[in-house]
PDB file of C-alpha atoms in Angstrom:
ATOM      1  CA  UNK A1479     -16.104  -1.967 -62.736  1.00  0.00           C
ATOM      2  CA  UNK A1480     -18.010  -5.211 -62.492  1.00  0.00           C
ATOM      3  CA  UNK A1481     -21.642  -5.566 -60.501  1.00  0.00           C
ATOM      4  CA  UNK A1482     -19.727  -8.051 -57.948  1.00  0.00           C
ATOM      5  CA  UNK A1483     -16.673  -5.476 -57.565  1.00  0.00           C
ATOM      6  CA  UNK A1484     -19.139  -3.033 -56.554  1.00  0.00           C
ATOM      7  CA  UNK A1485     -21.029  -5.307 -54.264  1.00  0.00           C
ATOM      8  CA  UNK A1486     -17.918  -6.220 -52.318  1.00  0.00           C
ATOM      9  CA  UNK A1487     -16.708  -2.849 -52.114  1.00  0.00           C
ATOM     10  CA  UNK A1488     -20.144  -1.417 -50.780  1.00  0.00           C
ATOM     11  CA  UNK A1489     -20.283  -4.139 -48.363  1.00  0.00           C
ATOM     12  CA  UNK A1490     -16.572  -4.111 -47.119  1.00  0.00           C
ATOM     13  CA  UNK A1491     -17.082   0.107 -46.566  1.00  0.00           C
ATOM     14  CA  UNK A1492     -20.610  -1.025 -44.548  1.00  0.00           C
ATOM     15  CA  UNK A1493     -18.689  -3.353 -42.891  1.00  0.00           C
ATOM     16  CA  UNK A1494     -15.559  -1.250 -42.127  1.00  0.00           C
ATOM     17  CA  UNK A1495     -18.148   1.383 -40.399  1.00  0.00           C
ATOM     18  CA  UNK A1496     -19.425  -0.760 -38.412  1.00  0.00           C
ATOM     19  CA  UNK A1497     -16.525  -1.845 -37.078  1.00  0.00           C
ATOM     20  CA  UNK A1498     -15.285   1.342 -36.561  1.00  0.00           C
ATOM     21  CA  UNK A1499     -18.109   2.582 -34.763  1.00  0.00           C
ATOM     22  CA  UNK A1500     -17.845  -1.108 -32.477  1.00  0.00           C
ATOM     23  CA  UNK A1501     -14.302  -0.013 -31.466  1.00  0.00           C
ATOM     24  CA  UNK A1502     -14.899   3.683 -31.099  1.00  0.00           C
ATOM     25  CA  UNK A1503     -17.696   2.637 -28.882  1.00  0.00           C
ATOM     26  CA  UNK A1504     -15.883   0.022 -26.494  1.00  0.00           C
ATOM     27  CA  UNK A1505     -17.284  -0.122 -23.040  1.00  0.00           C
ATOM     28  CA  UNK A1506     -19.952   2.982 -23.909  1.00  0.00           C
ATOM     29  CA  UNK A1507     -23.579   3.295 -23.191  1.00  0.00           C
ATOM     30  CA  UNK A1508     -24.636   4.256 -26.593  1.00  0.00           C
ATOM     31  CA  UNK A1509     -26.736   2.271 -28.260  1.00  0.00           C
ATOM     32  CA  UNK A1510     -29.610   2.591 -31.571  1.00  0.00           C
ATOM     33  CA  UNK A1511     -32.663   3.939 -30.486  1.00  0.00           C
ATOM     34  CA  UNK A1512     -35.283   1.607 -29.481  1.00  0.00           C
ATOM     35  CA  UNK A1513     -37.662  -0.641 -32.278  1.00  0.00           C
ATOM     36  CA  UNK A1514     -41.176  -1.318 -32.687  1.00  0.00           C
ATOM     37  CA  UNK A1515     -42.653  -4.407 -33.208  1.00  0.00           C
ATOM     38  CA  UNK A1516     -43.645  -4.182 -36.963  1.00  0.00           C
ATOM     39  CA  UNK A1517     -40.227  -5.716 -38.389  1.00  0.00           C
ATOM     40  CA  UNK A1518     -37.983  -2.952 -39.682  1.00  0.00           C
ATOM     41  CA  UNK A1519     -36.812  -2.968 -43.414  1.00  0.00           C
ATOM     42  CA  UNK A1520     -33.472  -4.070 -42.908  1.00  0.00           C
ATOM     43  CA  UNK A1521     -30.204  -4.517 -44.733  1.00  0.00           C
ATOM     44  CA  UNK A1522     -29.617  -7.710 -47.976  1.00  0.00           C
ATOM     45  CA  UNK A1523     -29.850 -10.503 -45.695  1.00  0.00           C
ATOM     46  CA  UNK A1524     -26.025 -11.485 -46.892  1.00  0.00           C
ATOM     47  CA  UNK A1525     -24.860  -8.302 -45.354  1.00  0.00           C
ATOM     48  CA  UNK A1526     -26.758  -8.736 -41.622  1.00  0.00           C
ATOM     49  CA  UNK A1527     -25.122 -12.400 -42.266  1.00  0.00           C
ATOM     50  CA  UNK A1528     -21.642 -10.962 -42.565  1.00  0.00           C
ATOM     51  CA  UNK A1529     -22.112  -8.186 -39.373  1.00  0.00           C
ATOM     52  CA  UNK A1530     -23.418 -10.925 -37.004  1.00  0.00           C
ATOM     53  CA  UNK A1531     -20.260 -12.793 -38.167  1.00  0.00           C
ATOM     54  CA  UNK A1532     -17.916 -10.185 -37.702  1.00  0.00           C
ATOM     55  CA  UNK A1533     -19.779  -8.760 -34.159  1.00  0.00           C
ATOM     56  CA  UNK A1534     -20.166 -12.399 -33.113  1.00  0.00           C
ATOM     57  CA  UNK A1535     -16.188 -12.882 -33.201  1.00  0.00           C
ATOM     58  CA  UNK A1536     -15.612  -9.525 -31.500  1.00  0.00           C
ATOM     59  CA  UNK A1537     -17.876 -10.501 -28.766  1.00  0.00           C
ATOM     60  CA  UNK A1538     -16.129 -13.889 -28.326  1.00  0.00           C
ATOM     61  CA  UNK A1539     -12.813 -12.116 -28.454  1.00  0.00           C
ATOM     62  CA  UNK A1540     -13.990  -8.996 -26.050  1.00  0.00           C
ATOM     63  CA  UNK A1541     -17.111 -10.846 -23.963  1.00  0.00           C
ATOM     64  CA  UNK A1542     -17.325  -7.264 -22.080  1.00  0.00           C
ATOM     65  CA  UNK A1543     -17.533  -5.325 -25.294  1.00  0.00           C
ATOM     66  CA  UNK A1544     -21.429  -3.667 -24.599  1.00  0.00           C
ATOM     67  CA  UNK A1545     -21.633  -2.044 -27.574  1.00  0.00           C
ATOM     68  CA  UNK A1546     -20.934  -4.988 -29.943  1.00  0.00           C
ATOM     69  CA  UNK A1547     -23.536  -6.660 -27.979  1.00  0.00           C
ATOM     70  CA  UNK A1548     -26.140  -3.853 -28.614  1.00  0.00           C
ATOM     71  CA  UNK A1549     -25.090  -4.205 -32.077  1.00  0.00           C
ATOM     72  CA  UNK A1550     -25.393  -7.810 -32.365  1.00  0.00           C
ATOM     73  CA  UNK A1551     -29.085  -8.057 -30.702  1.00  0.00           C
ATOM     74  CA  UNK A1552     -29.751  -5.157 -33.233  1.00  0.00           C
ATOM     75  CA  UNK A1553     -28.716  -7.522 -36.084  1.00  0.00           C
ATOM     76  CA  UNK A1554     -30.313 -10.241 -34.841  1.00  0.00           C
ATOM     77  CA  UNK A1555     -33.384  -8.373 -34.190  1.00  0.00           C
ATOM     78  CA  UNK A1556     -33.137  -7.745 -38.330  1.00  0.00           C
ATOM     79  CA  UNK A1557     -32.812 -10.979 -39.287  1.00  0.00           C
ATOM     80  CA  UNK A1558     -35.525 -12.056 -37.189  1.00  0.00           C
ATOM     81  CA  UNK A1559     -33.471 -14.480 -34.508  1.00  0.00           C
ATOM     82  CA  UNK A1560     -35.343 -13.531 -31.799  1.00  0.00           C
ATOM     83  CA  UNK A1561     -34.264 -15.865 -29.039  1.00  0.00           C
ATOM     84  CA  UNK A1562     -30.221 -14.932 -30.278  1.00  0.00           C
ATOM     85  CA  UNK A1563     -31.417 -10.702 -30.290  1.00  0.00           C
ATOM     86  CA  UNK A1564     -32.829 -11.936 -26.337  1.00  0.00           C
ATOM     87  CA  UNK A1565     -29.442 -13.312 -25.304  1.00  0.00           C
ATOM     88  CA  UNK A1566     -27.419 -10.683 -26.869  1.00  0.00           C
ATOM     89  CA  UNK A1567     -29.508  -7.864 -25.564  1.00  0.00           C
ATOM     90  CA  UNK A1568     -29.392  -9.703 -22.128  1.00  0.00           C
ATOM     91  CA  UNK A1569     -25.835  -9.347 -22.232  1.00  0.00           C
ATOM     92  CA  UNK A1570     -25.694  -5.995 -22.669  1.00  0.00           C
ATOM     93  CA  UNK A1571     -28.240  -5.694 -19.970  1.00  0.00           C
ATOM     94  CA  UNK A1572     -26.168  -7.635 -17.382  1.00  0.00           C
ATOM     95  CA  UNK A1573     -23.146  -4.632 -18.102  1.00  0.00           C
ATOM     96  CA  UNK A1574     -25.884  -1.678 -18.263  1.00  0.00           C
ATOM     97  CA  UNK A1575     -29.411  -2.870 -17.039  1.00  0.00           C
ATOM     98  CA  UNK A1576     -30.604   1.182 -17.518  1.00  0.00           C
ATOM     99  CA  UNK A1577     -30.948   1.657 -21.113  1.00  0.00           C
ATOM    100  CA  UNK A1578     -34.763   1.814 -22.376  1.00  0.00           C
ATOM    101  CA  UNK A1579     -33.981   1.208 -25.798  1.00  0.00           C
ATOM    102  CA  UNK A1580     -32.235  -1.914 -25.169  1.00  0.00           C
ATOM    103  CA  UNK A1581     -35.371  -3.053 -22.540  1.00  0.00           C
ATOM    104  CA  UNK A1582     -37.608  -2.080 -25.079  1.00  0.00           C
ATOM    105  CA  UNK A1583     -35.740  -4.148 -28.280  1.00  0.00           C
ATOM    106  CA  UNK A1584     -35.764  -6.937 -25.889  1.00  0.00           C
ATOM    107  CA  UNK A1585     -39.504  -7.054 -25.203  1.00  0.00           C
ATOM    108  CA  UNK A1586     -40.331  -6.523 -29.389  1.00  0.00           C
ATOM    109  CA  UNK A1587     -38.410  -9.959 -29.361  1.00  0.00           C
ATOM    110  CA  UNK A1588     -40.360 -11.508 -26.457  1.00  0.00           C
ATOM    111  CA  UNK A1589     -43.180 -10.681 -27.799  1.00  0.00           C
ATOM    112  CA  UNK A1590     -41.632 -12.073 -31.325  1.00  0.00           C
ATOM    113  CA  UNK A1591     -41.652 -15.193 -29.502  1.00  0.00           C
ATOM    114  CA  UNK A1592     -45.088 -15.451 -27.660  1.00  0.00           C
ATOM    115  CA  UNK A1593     -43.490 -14.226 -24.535  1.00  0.00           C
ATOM    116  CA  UNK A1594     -46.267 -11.449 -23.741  1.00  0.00           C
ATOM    117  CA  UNK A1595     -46.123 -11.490 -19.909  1.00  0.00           C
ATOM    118  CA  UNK A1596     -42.235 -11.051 -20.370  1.00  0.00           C
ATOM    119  CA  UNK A1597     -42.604  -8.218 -23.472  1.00  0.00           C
ATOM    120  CA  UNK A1598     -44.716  -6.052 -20.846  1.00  0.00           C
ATOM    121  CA  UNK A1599     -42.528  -6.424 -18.031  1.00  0.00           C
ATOM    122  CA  UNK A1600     -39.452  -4.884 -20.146  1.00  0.00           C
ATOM    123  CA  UNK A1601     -41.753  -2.160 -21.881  1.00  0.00           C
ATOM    124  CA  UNK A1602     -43.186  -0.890 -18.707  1.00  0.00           C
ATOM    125  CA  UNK A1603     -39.654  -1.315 -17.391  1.00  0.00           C
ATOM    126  CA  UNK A1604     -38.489   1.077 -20.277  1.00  0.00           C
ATOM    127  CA  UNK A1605     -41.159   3.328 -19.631  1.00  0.00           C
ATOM    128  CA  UNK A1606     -40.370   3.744 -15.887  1.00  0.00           C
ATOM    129  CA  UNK A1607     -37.032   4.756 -16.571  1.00  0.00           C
ATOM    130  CA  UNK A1608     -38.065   7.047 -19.031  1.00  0.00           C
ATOM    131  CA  UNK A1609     -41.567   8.306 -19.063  1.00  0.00           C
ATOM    132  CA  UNK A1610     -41.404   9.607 -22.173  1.00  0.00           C
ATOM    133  CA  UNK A1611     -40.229   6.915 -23.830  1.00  0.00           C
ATOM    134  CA  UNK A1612     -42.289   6.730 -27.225  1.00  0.00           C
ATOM    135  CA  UNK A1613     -41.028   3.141 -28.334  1.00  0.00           C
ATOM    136  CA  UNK A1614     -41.756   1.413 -24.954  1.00  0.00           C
ATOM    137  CA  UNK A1615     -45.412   3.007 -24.950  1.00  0.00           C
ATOM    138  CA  UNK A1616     -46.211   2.297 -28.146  1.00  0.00           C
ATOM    139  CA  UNK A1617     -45.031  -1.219 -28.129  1.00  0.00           C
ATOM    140  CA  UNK A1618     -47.289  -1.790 -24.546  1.00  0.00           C
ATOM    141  CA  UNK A1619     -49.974  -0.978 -26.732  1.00  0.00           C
ATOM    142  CA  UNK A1620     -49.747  -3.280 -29.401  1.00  0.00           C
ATOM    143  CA  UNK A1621     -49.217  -6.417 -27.270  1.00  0.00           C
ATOM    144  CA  UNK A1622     -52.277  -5.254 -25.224  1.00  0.00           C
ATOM    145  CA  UNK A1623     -54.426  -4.788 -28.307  1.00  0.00           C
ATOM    146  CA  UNK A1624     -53.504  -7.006 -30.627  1.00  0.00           C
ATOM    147  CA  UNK A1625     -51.916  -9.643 -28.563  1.00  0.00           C
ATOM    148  CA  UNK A1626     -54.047  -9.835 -25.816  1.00  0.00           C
ATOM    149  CA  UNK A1627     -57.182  -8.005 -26.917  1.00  0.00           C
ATOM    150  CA  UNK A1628     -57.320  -6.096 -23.708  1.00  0.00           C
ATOM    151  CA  UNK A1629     -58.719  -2.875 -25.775  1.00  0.00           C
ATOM    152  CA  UNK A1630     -58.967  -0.870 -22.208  1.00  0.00           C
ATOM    153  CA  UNK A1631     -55.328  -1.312 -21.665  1.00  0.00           C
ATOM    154  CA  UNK A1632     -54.354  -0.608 -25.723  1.00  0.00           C
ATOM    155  CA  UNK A1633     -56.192   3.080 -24.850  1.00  0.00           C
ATOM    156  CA  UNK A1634     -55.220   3.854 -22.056  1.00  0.00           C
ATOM    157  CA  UNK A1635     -51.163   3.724 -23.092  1.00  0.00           C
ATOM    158  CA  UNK A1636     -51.924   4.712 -26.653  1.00  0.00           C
ATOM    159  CA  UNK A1637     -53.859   7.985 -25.365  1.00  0.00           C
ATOM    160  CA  UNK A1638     -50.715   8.541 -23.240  1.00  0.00           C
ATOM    161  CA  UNK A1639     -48.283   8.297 -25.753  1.00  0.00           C
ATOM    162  CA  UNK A1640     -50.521  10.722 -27.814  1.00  0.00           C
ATOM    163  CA  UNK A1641     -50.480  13.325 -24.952  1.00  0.00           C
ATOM    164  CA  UNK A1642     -47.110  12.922 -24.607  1.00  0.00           C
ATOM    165  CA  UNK A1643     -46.223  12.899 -28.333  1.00  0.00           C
ATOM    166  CA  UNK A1644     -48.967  14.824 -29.732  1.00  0.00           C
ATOM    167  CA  UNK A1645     -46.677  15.417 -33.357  1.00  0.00           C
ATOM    168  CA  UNK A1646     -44.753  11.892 -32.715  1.00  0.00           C
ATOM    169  CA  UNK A1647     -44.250   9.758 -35.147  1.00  0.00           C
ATOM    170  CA  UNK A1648     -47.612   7.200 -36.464  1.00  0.00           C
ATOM    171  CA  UNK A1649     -49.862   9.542 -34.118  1.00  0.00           C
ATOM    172  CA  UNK A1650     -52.000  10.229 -36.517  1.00  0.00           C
ATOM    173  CA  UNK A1651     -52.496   6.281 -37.033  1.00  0.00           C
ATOM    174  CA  UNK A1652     -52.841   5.836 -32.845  1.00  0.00           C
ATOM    175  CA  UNK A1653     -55.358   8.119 -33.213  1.00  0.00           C
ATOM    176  CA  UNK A1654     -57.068   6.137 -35.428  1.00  0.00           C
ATOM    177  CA  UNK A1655     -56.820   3.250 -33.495  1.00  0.00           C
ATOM    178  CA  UNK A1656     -58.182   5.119 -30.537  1.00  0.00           C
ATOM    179  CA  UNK A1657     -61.139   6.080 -32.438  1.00  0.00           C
ATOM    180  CA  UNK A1658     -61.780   2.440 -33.522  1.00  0.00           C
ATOM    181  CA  UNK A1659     -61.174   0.891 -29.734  1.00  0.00           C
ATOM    182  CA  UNK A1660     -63.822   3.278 -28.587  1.00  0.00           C
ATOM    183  CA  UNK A1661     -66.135   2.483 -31.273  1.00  0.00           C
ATOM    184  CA  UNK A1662     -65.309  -1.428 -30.188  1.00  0.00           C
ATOM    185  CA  UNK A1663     -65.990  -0.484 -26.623  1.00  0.00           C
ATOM    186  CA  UNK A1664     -69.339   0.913 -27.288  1.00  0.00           C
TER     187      UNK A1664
END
């Protein structure tokens, strides 16, 4: 088979999945868990192209479908259209308002956007749903430190998150940071 054949087919089985898991998912809660705010490697930018395509028309035809929603803030949180990833998250927000991974996406993208006040509100939103909520923290704790440079604030969530997720994933690097805040502070 030709390169191209191969492309196509890969990307029409991607494609097919997705769509699959869209209509399985109709009206349900479930969503991808929650990002961070260093950009995620993501998909051939042709292929995110062709998903926000597809999920854009579903939406358009089924305006109350949550989960394409979800899936479409998702994509657009990949190809780094954050004010599109805020509507479409919003949306799924208005038919579910009780998902921290969804709050949480949101705020990466306000704070994508300069929105810092508005990135805070949905992480410590997140985090009061669920306190144990490793995305939400972590995120709170970059737009403290690096965005605002409020180092007392970046600690105090960061050492949270590490006594709640002692063996979590980039603990080892929150430490770190820890260690270097204090050494700031001093």
């Amino acid at each position: 088979m030709k390169k191209e054949t191969w492309i196509l087919a890969g990307a029409a089985l991607v494609i097919g999945v997705l769509l699959g898991v869209i209509i399985a998912n109709t009206g349900g809660k479930e969503s991808a868990p929650a990002r961070t705010a260093t950009p995620p490697a993501s998909a051939p930018n042709v292929m995110l192209q062709q998903n926000i395509q597809m999920l854009e028309e579903i939406v358009r035809k089924e305006p109350g479908n949550r989960s394409a929603w979800v899936q479409l803030g998702h994509n657009y949180f990949d190809s780094n259209q954050p004010m599109k990833a805020i509507e479409a998250y919003n949306k799924a927000l208005e038919m579910d308002p009780n998902d921290p991974d969804v709050i949480t996406n949101q705020g990466v993208m306000f704070r994508r956007v300069g929105w810092y006040d508005r990135a805070i509100e949905n992480f410590r939103k997140a985090n009061e749903m669920n306190p144990f909520h490793p995305q939400s923290l972590y995120n709170l704790g970059v737009v403290y430190r690096y965005d605002l440079q409020d180092l007392d604030k970046a600690h105090q969530v960061w050492s949270r998150y590490v006594e709640l997720h002692p063996s979590g994933q980039g603990v080892e690097q929150l430490r770190a940071e820890l260690r270097a805040i204090e050494a700031l502070r001093q």
